[in-house]
PDB file of C-alpha atoms and ligand atoms in Angstrom:
ATOM      1  CA  MET A  25      18.641 -43.441 -34.201  1.00 44.00           C
ATOM      2  CA  VAL A  26      16.128 -40.102 -33.167  1.00 45.00           C
ATOM      3  CA  THR A  27      15.076 -38.318 -36.448  1.00 46.00           C
ATOM      4  CA  ALA A  28      13.554 -34.732 -36.277  1.00 47.00           C
ATOM      5  CA  ALA A  29       9.317 -36.729 -36.919  1.00 46.00           C
ATOM      6  CA  SER A  30      10.216 -39.271 -34.343  1.00 45.00           C
ATOM      7  CA  THR A  31      11.484 -36.283 -32.074  1.00 49.00           C
ATOM      8  CA  ALA A  32       8.499 -34.277 -32.524  1.00 51.00           C
ATOM      9  CA  ASP A  33       6.218 -37.231 -31.881  1.00 51.00           C
ATOM     10  CA  SER A  34       7.778 -38.000 -28.346  1.00 58.00           C
ATOM     11  CA  SER A  35       7.569 -34.596 -27.904  1.00 65.00           C
ATOM     12  CA  ALA A  36       3.421 -34.255 -28.698  1.00 72.00           C
ATOM     13  CA  ALA A  37       3.258 -38.035 -26.400  1.00 84.00           C
ATOM     14  CA  GLN A  38       5.004 -36.342 -24.130  1.00 94.00           C
ATOM     15  CA  PRO A  39       4.144 -32.712 -23.905  1.00 97.00           C
ATOM     16  CA  LEU A  40       7.178 -30.754 -21.605  1.00 98.00           C
ATOM     17  CA  ILE A  41       4.380 -28.849 -19.622  1.00 98.00           C
ATOM     18  CA  GLY A  42       5.311 -26.221 -17.601  1.00 98.00           C
ATOM     19  CA  VAL A  43       4.191 -25.404 -13.806  1.00 98.00           C
ATOM     20  CA  LEU A  44       4.823 -21.627 -12.643  1.00 98.00           C
ATOM     21  CA  ALA A  45       7.143 -22.608  -9.651  1.00 98.00           C
ATOM     22  CA  LEU A  46       6.992 -18.804  -7.722  1.00 98.00           C
ATOM     23  CA  GLN A  47       4.334 -20.218  -4.648  1.00 95.00           C
ATOM     24  CA  GLY A  48       1.204 -22.566  -4.596  1.00 95.00           C
ATOM     25  CA  ASP A  49       1.372 -26.581  -5.307  1.00 95.00           C
ATOM     26  CA  VAL A  50       4.122 -26.424  -7.399  1.00 98.00           C
ATOM     27  CA  ARG A  51       4.832 -29.806  -6.993  1.00 98.00           C
ATOM     28  CA  GLU A  52       1.260 -31.359  -6.805  1.00 97.00           C
ATOM     29  CA  HIS A  53       0.371 -30.721 -10.163  1.00 98.00           C
ATOM     30  CA  GLN A  54       3.209 -32.200 -11.404  1.00 98.00           C
ATOM     31  CA  LYS A  55       2.681 -35.234  -9.630  1.00 98.00           C
ATOM     32  CA  VAL A  56      -0.470 -35.208 -11.671  1.00 98.00           C
ATOM     33  CA  LEU A  57       1.089 -33.670 -15.491  1.00 98.00           C
ATOM     34  CA  SER A  58       3.608 -36.887 -15.254  1.00 98.00           C
ATOM     35  CA  ALA A  59       0.777 -39.561 -14.129  1.00 98.00           C
ATOM     36  CA  CYS A  60      -1.180 -37.921 -17.288  1.00 97.00           C
ATOM     37  CA  GLY A  61       1.875 -38.802 -19.695  1.00 97.00           C
ATOM     38  CA  ALA A  62       3.610 -35.565 -19.421  1.00 98.00           C
ATOM     39  CA  ARG A  63       7.184 -33.887 -18.721  1.00 98.00           C
ATOM     40  CA  THR A  64       7.047 -31.172 -16.622  1.00 98.00           C
ATOM     41  CA  ARG A  65       9.616 -27.992 -15.631  1.00 98.00           C
ATOM     42  CA  ARG A  66       9.253 -26.013 -13.111  1.00 98.00           C
ATOM     43  CA  VAL A  67       9.428 -22.591 -14.520  1.00 98.00           C
ATOM     44  CA  ARG A  68      10.532 -19.165 -12.652  1.00 97.00           C
ATOM     45  CA  THR A  69      12.050 -17.163 -15.545  1.00 97.00           C
ATOM     46  CA  ALA A  70      12.380 -16.012 -18.508  1.00 97.00           C
ATOM     47  CA  GLY A  71      14.747 -18.505 -19.496  1.00 97.00           C
ATOM     48  CA  ASP A  72      12.565 -21.995 -18.491  1.00 98.00           C
ATOM     49  CA  LEU A  73       9.633 -20.565 -21.010  1.00 98.00           C
ATOM     50  CA  ALA A  74      11.708 -21.901 -23.340  1.00 96.00           C
ATOM     51  CA  ASP A  75      11.018 -25.192 -25.146  1.00 96.00           C
ATOM     52  CA  ILE A  76       7.866 -25.325 -23.012  1.00 98.00           C
ATOM     53  CA  ASP A  77       4.484 -27.162 -24.394  1.00 98.00           C
ATOM     54  CA  ALA A  78       1.840 -25.675 -21.678  1.00 98.00           C
ATOM     55  CA  LEU A  79       2.030 -23.831 -19.129  1.00 98.00           C
ATOM     56  CA  VAL A  80       0.520 -24.843 -15.302  1.00 98.00           C
ATOM     57  CA  ILE A  81      -0.615 -21.844 -13.129  1.00 98.00           C
ATOM     58  CA  PRO A  82      -0.901 -23.728  -9.155  1.00 98.00           C
ATOM     59  CA  GLY A  83      -3.699 -22.388  -6.561  1.00 97.00           C
ATOM     60  CA  GLY A  84      -1.301 -20.009  -4.349  1.00 96.00           C
ATOM     61  CA  GLU A  85      -1.814 -16.269  -3.257  1.00 96.00           C
ATOM     62  CA  SER A  86      -3.026 -14.329  -6.050  1.00 97.00           C
ATOM     63  CA  THR A  87      -1.503 -11.478  -4.617  1.00 97.00           C
ATOM     64  CA  THR A  88       2.162 -12.613  -3.673  1.00 97.00           C
ATOM     65  CA  MET A  89       2.516 -15.040  -6.847  1.00 98.00           C
ATOM     66  CA  SER A  90       1.359 -11.595  -8.908  1.00 98.00           C
ATOM     67  CA  LYS A  91       4.505  -9.761  -6.917  1.00 98.00           C
ATOM     68  CA  LEU A  92       6.781 -12.368  -7.618  1.00 98.00           C
ATOM     69  CA  ALA A  93       6.146 -12.524 -10.367  1.00 98.00           C
ATOM     70  CA  VAL A  94       7.566  -8.495 -11.429  1.00 97.00           C
ATOM     71  CA  ASP A  95      10.003  -9.180  -9.071  1.00 97.00           C
ATOM     72  CA  PHE A  96      11.560 -12.199 -10.982  1.00 96.00           C
ATOM     73  CA  GLY A  97      10.695 -10.230 -14.263  1.00 97.00           C
ATOM     74  CA  VAL A  98       9.177 -13.263 -15.346  1.00 98.00           C
ATOM     75  CA  ILE A  99       5.786 -11.085 -15.941  1.00 98.00           C
ATOM     76  CA  GLU A 100       5.768  -9.270 -19.072  1.00 98.00           C
ATOM     77  CA  PRO A 101       7.312 -12.381 -20.158  1.00 98.00           C
ATOM     78  CA  LEU A 102       4.355 -14.621 -20.052  1.00 98.00           C
ATOM     79  CA  ARG A 103       1.867 -12.498 -21.387  1.00 98.00           C
ATOM     80  CA  THR A 104       4.080 -12.393 -24.644  1.00 98.00           C
ATOM     81  CA  ALA A 105       3.964 -15.735 -24.587  1.00 98.00           C
ATOM     82  CA  ARG A 106       0.475 -16.315 -23.451  1.00 98.00           C
ATOM     83  CA  ALA A 107      -0.858 -14.110 -26.753  1.00 98.00           C
ATOM     84  CA  ALA A 108       1.998 -15.998 -28.837  1.00 97.00           C
ATOM     85  CA  GLY A 109      -1.064 -19.532 -27.683  1.00 97.00           C
ATOM     86  CA  LEU A 110       0.923 -21.312 -25.302  1.00 98.00           C
ATOM     87  CA  PRO A 111      -2.274 -22.660 -23.497  1.00 98.00           C
ATOM     88  CA  MET A 112      -2.058 -22.052 -20.126  1.00 98.00           C
ATOM     89  CA  TYR A 113      -4.283 -23.320 -17.839  1.00 98.00           C
ATOM     90  CA  GLY A 114      -5.319 -22.170 -14.276  1.00 98.00           C
ATOM     91  CA  SER A 115      -6.418 -23.369 -11.171  1.00 98.00           C
ATOM     92  CA  CYS A 116      -7.518 -20.861  -8.128  1.00 97.00           C
ATOM     93  CA  ALA A 117      -4.602 -18.456  -7.930  1.00 98.00           C
ATOM     94  CA  GLY A 118      -3.838 -19.448 -11.033  1.00 98.00           C
ATOM     95  CA  MET A 119      -7.586 -18.814 -12.497  1.00 98.00           C
ATOM     96  CA  ILE A 120      -6.865 -14.905 -10.926  1.00 98.00           C
ATOM     97  CA  MET A 121      -3.705 -14.534 -12.803  1.00 98.00           C
ATOM     98  CA  LEU A 122      -5.283 -15.565 -16.731  1.00 98.00           C
ATOM     99  CA  ALA A 123      -7.914 -13.186 -15.713  1.00 98.00           C
ATOM    100  CA  ASP A 124      -7.892  -9.970 -18.090  1.00 98.00           C
ATOM    101  CA  ARG A 125     -10.485  -7.938 -15.246  1.00 98.00           C
ATOM    102  CA  LEU A 126     -10.428  -8.761 -11.144  1.00 98.00           C
ATOM    103  CA  GLU A 127     -13.252  -8.135  -8.734  1.00 97.00           C
ATOM    104  CA  GLY A 128     -11.598  -8.006  -5.295  1.00 96.00           C
ATOM    105  CA  GLY A 129      -8.211  -7.605  -6.591  1.00 96.00           C
ATOM    106  CA  ARG A 130      -4.859  -5.510  -5.081  1.00 96.00           C
ATOM    107  CA  PRO A 131      -4.955  -2.577  -6.196  1.00 94.00           C
ATOM    108  CA  ASP A 132      -1.295  -3.275  -7.583  1.00 94.00           C
ATOM    109  CA  GLN A 133      -2.041  -6.859  -8.647  1.00 97.00           C
ATOM    110  CA  GLN A 134      -0.598  -7.680 -11.860  1.00 97.00           C
ATOM    111  CA  THR A 135      -2.595 -10.875 -13.761  1.00 98.00           C
ATOM    112  CA  ILE A 136      -1.398 -12.874 -16.759  1.00 98.00           C
ATOM    113  CA  GLY A 137      -4.997 -11.806 -18.589  1.00 98.00           C
ATOM    114  CA  GLY A 138      -6.178 -13.684 -21.358  1.00 98.00           C
ATOM    115  CA  ILE A 139      -9.293 -14.841 -20.833  1.00 98.00           C
ATOM    116  CA  ASP A 140     -12.407 -12.338 -21.352  1.00 98.00           C
ATOM    117  CA  MET A 141     -14.050 -13.048 -17.292  1.00 98.00           C
ATOM    118  CA  VAL A 142     -14.530 -10.859 -14.525  1.00 98.00           C
ATOM    119  CA  VAL A 143     -13.271 -13.274 -11.758  1.00 98.00           C
ATOM    120  CA  ARG A 144     -13.679 -11.927  -7.534  1.00 97.00           C
ATOM    121  CA  ARG A 145     -11.613 -12.863  -5.545  1.00 96.00           C
ATOM    122  CA  ASN A 146     -11.928 -15.120  -2.589  1.00 93.00           C
ATOM    123  CA  ALA A 147     -15.734 -14.930  -3.318  1.00 92.00           C
ATOM    124  CA  PHE A 148     -16.325 -18.990  -1.563  1.00 84.00           C
ATOM    125  CA  GLY A 149     -14.283 -17.490   1.757  1.00 70.00           C
ATOM    126  CA  ARG A 150     -16.413 -14.599   2.277  1.00 60.00           C
ATOM    127  CA  GLN A 151     -18.687 -17.370   3.691  1.00 55.00           C
ATOM    128  CA  ILE A 152     -16.600 -20.647   4.060  1.00 65.00           C
ATOM    129  CA  ASP A 153     -13.230 -20.769   3.981  1.00 78.00           C
ATOM    130  CA  SER A 154     -13.217 -24.470   2.632  1.00 86.00           C
ATOM    131  CA  PHE A 155     -16.267 -25.742   0.450  1.00 88.00           C
ATOM    132  CA  GLU A 156     -16.664 -28.743  -1.779  1.00 91.00           C
ATOM    133  CA  ALA A 157     -19.252 -29.937  -4.534  1.00 92.00           C
ATOM    134  CA  ASP A 158     -19.755 -31.678  -7.078  1.00 94.00           C
ATOM    135  CA  ILE A 159     -19.555 -30.339 -10.532  1.00 96.00           C
ATOM    136  CA  ALA A 160     -21.180 -31.918 -13.970  1.00 96.00           C
ATOM    137  CA  MET A 161     -19.165 -30.842 -17.142  1.00 97.00           C
ATOM    138  CA  ASP A 162     -19.924 -31.687 -20.140  1.00 96.00           C
ATOM    139  CA  GLN A 163     -17.165 -32.303 -21.942  1.00 95.00           C
ATOM    140  CA  LEU A 164     -15.234 -35.574 -19.444  1.00 97.00           C
ATOM    141  CA  ASP A 165     -16.138 -38.581 -19.842  1.00 96.00           C
ATOM    142  CA  GLY A 166     -17.858 -40.469 -15.771  1.00 96.00           C
ATOM    143  CA  PRO A 167     -19.305 -39.031 -12.690  1.00 97.00           C
ATOM    144  CA  PRO A 168     -19.281 -34.966 -11.851  1.00 97.00           C
ATOM    145  CA  VAL A 169     -16.209 -33.534 -10.509  1.00 97.00           C
ATOM    146  CA  LYS A 170     -15.634 -34.034  -6.769  1.00 95.00           C
ATOM    147  CA  ALA A 171     -14.063 -29.722  -6.256  1.00 95.00           C
ATOM    148  CA  VAL A 172     -12.569 -28.913  -4.039  1.00 94.00           C
ATOM    149  CA  PHE A 173     -12.717 -25.144  -2.800  1.00 94.00           C
ATOM    150  CA  ILE A 174     -10.397 -22.968  -1.136  1.00 93.00           C
ATOM    151  CA  ARG A 175     -10.323 -19.786  -0.491  1.00 93.00           C
ATOM    152  CA  ALA A 176     -11.578 -19.590  -3.747  1.00 95.00           C
ATOM    153  CA  PRO A 177     -13.008 -17.074  -6.524  1.00 96.00           C
ATOM    154  CA  TRP A 178     -15.281 -17.822  -8.558  1.00 96.00           C
ATOM    155  CA  VAL A 179     -16.437 -15.943 -12.337  1.00 98.00           C
ATOM    156  CA  ASP A 180     -18.305 -13.186 -11.705  1.00 97.00           C
ATOM    157  CA  SER A 181     -19.252 -12.983 -15.617  1.00 98.00           C
ATOM    158  CA  VAL A 182     -18.086 -14.265 -19.190  1.00 98.00           C
ATOM    159  CA  GLY A 183     -17.518 -12.655 -22.316  1.00 98.00           C
ATOM    160  CA  PRO A 184     -18.182 -14.295 -25.578  1.00 97.00           C
ATOM    161  CA  GLY A 185     -15.479 -16.490 -26.204  1.00 97.00           C
ATOM    162  CA  VAL A 186     -15.222 -18.108 -23.005  1.00 98.00           C
ATOM    163  CA  ASP A 187     -17.031 -21.782 -23.034  1.00 98.00           C
ATOM    164  CA  VAL A 188     -18.313 -21.875 -19.402  1.00 98.00           C
ATOM    165  CA  LEU A 189     -17.281 -25.357 -18.381  1.00 98.00           C
ATOM    166  CA  GLY A 190     -18.572 -25.809 -15.130  1.00 98.00           C
ATOM    167  CA  ARG A 191     -20.654 -23.998 -12.378  1.00 97.00           C
ATOM    168  CA  VAL A 192     -22.152 -25.057  -9.015  1.00 95.00           C
ATOM    169  CA  GLU A 193     -25.320 -26.079  -8.979  1.00 89.00           C
ATOM    170  CA  SER A 194     -27.982 -25.312  -6.902  1.00 79.00           C
ATOM    171  CA  ASP A 195     -28.341 -26.069  -3.183  1.00 76.00           C
ATOM    172  CA  PRO A 196     -30.187 -24.718  -0.745  1.00 71.00           C
ATOM    173  CA  GLU A 197     -28.227 -24.368   2.212  1.00 74.00           C
ATOM    174  CA  HIS A 198     -25.191 -22.813   0.033  1.00 75.00           C
ATOM    175  CA  ALA A 199     -27.437 -20.390  -1.289  1.00 77.00           C
ATOM    176  CA  GLY A 200     -24.202 -17.582  -2.041  1.00 81.00           C
ATOM    177  CA  PRO A 201     -22.526 -20.515  -4.314  1.00 87.00           C
ATOM    178  CA  ALA A 202     -25.451 -21.933  -6.236  1.00 88.00           C
ATOM    179  CA  GLY A 203     -24.967 -20.881 -10.299  1.00 93.00           C
ATOM    180  CA  ARG A 204     -21.356 -20.048  -9.861  1.00 95.00           C
ATOM    181  CA  ILE A 205     -19.174 -20.275 -12.713  1.00 98.00           C
ATOM    182  CA  VAL A 206     -16.036 -22.111 -11.848  1.00 98.00           C
ATOM    183  CA  ALA A 207     -14.666 -24.082 -14.559  1.00 98.00           C
ATOM    184  CA  VAL A 208     -13.665 -22.466 -18.558  1.00 98.00           C
ATOM    185  CA  ARG A 209     -12.092 -21.896 -21.799  1.00 98.00           C
ATOM    186  CA  GLN A 210     -10.939 -20.002 -23.962  1.00 98.00           C
ATOM    187  CA  GLY A 211      -9.704 -21.479 -27.225  1.00 98.00           C
ATOM    188  CA  SER A 212      -5.958 -22.676 -25.217  1.00 98.00           C
ATOM    189  CA  LEU A 213      -6.231 -20.860 -22.077  1.00 98.00           C
ATOM    190  CA  LEU A 214      -8.286 -23.145 -19.248  1.00 98.00           C
ATOM    191  CA  ALA A 215      -9.194 -22.186 -15.898  1.00 98.00           C
ATOM    192  CA  THR A 216     -10.712 -23.990 -12.880  1.00 98.00           C
ATOM    193  CA  SER A 217     -11.724 -21.967  -9.215  1.00 97.00           C
ATOM    194  CA  PHE A 218     -11.072 -25.893  -7.395  1.00 97.00           C
ATOM    195  CA  HIS A 219      -8.241 -28.225  -6.989  1.00 96.00           C
ATOM    196  CA  PRO A 220      -7.783 -30.926  -9.137  1.00 96.00           C
ATOM    197  CA  GLU A 221      -4.544 -31.776  -8.082  1.00 95.00           C
ATOM    198  CA  LEU A 222      -5.613 -32.760  -4.461  1.00 94.00           C
ATOM    199  CA  THR A 223      -8.662 -35.171  -5.228  1.00 94.00           C
ATOM    200  CA  GLY A 224      -6.766 -37.535  -6.720  1.00 94.00           C
ATOM    201  CA  ASP A 225      -9.744 -36.961 -10.139  1.00 96.00           C
ATOM    202  CA  HIS A 226      -7.186 -36.389 -12.782  1.00 97.00           C
ATOM    203  CA  ARG A 227      -9.299 -35.889 -15.940  1.00 98.00           C
ATOM    204  CA  ILE A 228      -9.123 -31.757 -16.133  1.00 98.00           C
ATOM    205  CA  HIS A 229      -5.386 -32.075 -15.787  1.00 98.00           C
ATOM    206  CA  GLU A 230      -5.802 -34.710 -19.271  1.00 98.00           C
ATOM    207  CA  TYR A 231      -8.680 -32.947 -20.864  1.00 98.00           C
ATOM    208  CA  PHE A 232      -5.524 -29.671 -20.709  1.00 98.00           C
ATOM    209  CA  VAL A 233      -3.333 -32.789 -21.940  1.00 98.00           C
ATOM    210  CA  ALA A 234      -5.006 -33.505 -24.624  1.00 97.00           C
ATOM    211  CA  MET A 235      -5.397 -29.524 -25.845  1.00 98.00           C
ATOM    212  CA  VAL A 236      -1.473 -29.324 -25.299  1.00 98.00           C
ATOM    213  CA  ARG A 237      -1.719 -32.234 -27.813  1.00 96.00           C
ATOM    214  CA  ASP A 238      -4.272 -31.409 -29.747  1.00 94.00           C
ATOM    215  CA  ALA A 239      -1.994 -27.222 -30.111  1.00 93.00           C
ATOM    216  CA  GLY A 240       0.543 -29.293 -31.199  1.00 84.00           C
TER     217      GLY A 240
HETATM  218  N1  LIG B  27      -7.283 -16.568  -2.299  1.00 55.36           N
HETATM  219  C1  LIG B  27      -5.863 -17.553  -2.872  1.00 55.36           C
HETATM  220  C2  LIG B  27      -6.009 -15.567  -3.293  1.00 55.36           C
HETATM  221  O1  LIG B  27      -6.323 -14.701  -4.061  1.00 55.36           O
HETATM  222  C3  LIG B  27      -6.113 -18.811  -4.207  1.00 55.36           C
HETATM  223  C4  LIG B  27      -6.779 -19.257  -3.283  1.00 55.36           C
HETATM  224  C5  LIG B  27      -5.781 -21.108  -3.818  1.00 55.36           C
HETATM  225  O2  LIG B  27      -5.799 -21.015  -5.167  1.00 55.36           O
HETATM  226  N2  LIG B  27      -6.868 -21.689  -2.969  1.00 55.36           N
HETATM  227  O3  LIG B  27      -4.990 -15.813  -4.638  1.00 55.36           O
END
């Protein structure tokens, strides 16, 4: 028999995590989330947001994602869900979507916002299209994360309520990115400049799923 209590238990154990599926590497995030014990749903419309426990915003192209979010009428519902406390994790273009302020955005580019930070689009890409670095993250057990950056943003600055989770370490060959902030958390919002869904290291997604369980 399924009781209310057991239903609540199973949704805490196996949260339903939406993946914004307007554009970008949706399937890769779904695979990793499933491996972390979550159920997933593709989110394209306001209706798809009903009942989800959290949302992942994938990498892709933030100007296109922004335009589609406006065209699909989902940008305001996303802002409302975020303001109501829905946990969200944004990777790369997804980080851009969670930024309160952008450098290098298009004039008409919309974000969901929520993280008090300035994100600089294509920050790595001006010098190098793709870049890999080990990022030490105290919140994760084990070795540093091998981070893959693809035409990635970085975070220029954060407000007082934002925890910096990871920075690019000093590297004499790549002075530009050295010290730059590439992973942040503000309350129930998490963002990385890099793409953990592409490396087989599930620790960032596990960390997010644990955030979602805690919030539930
Ligand atoms: N450069 C892209 C943008 O500005 C982000 C790249 C990515 O998500 N891999 O949206």
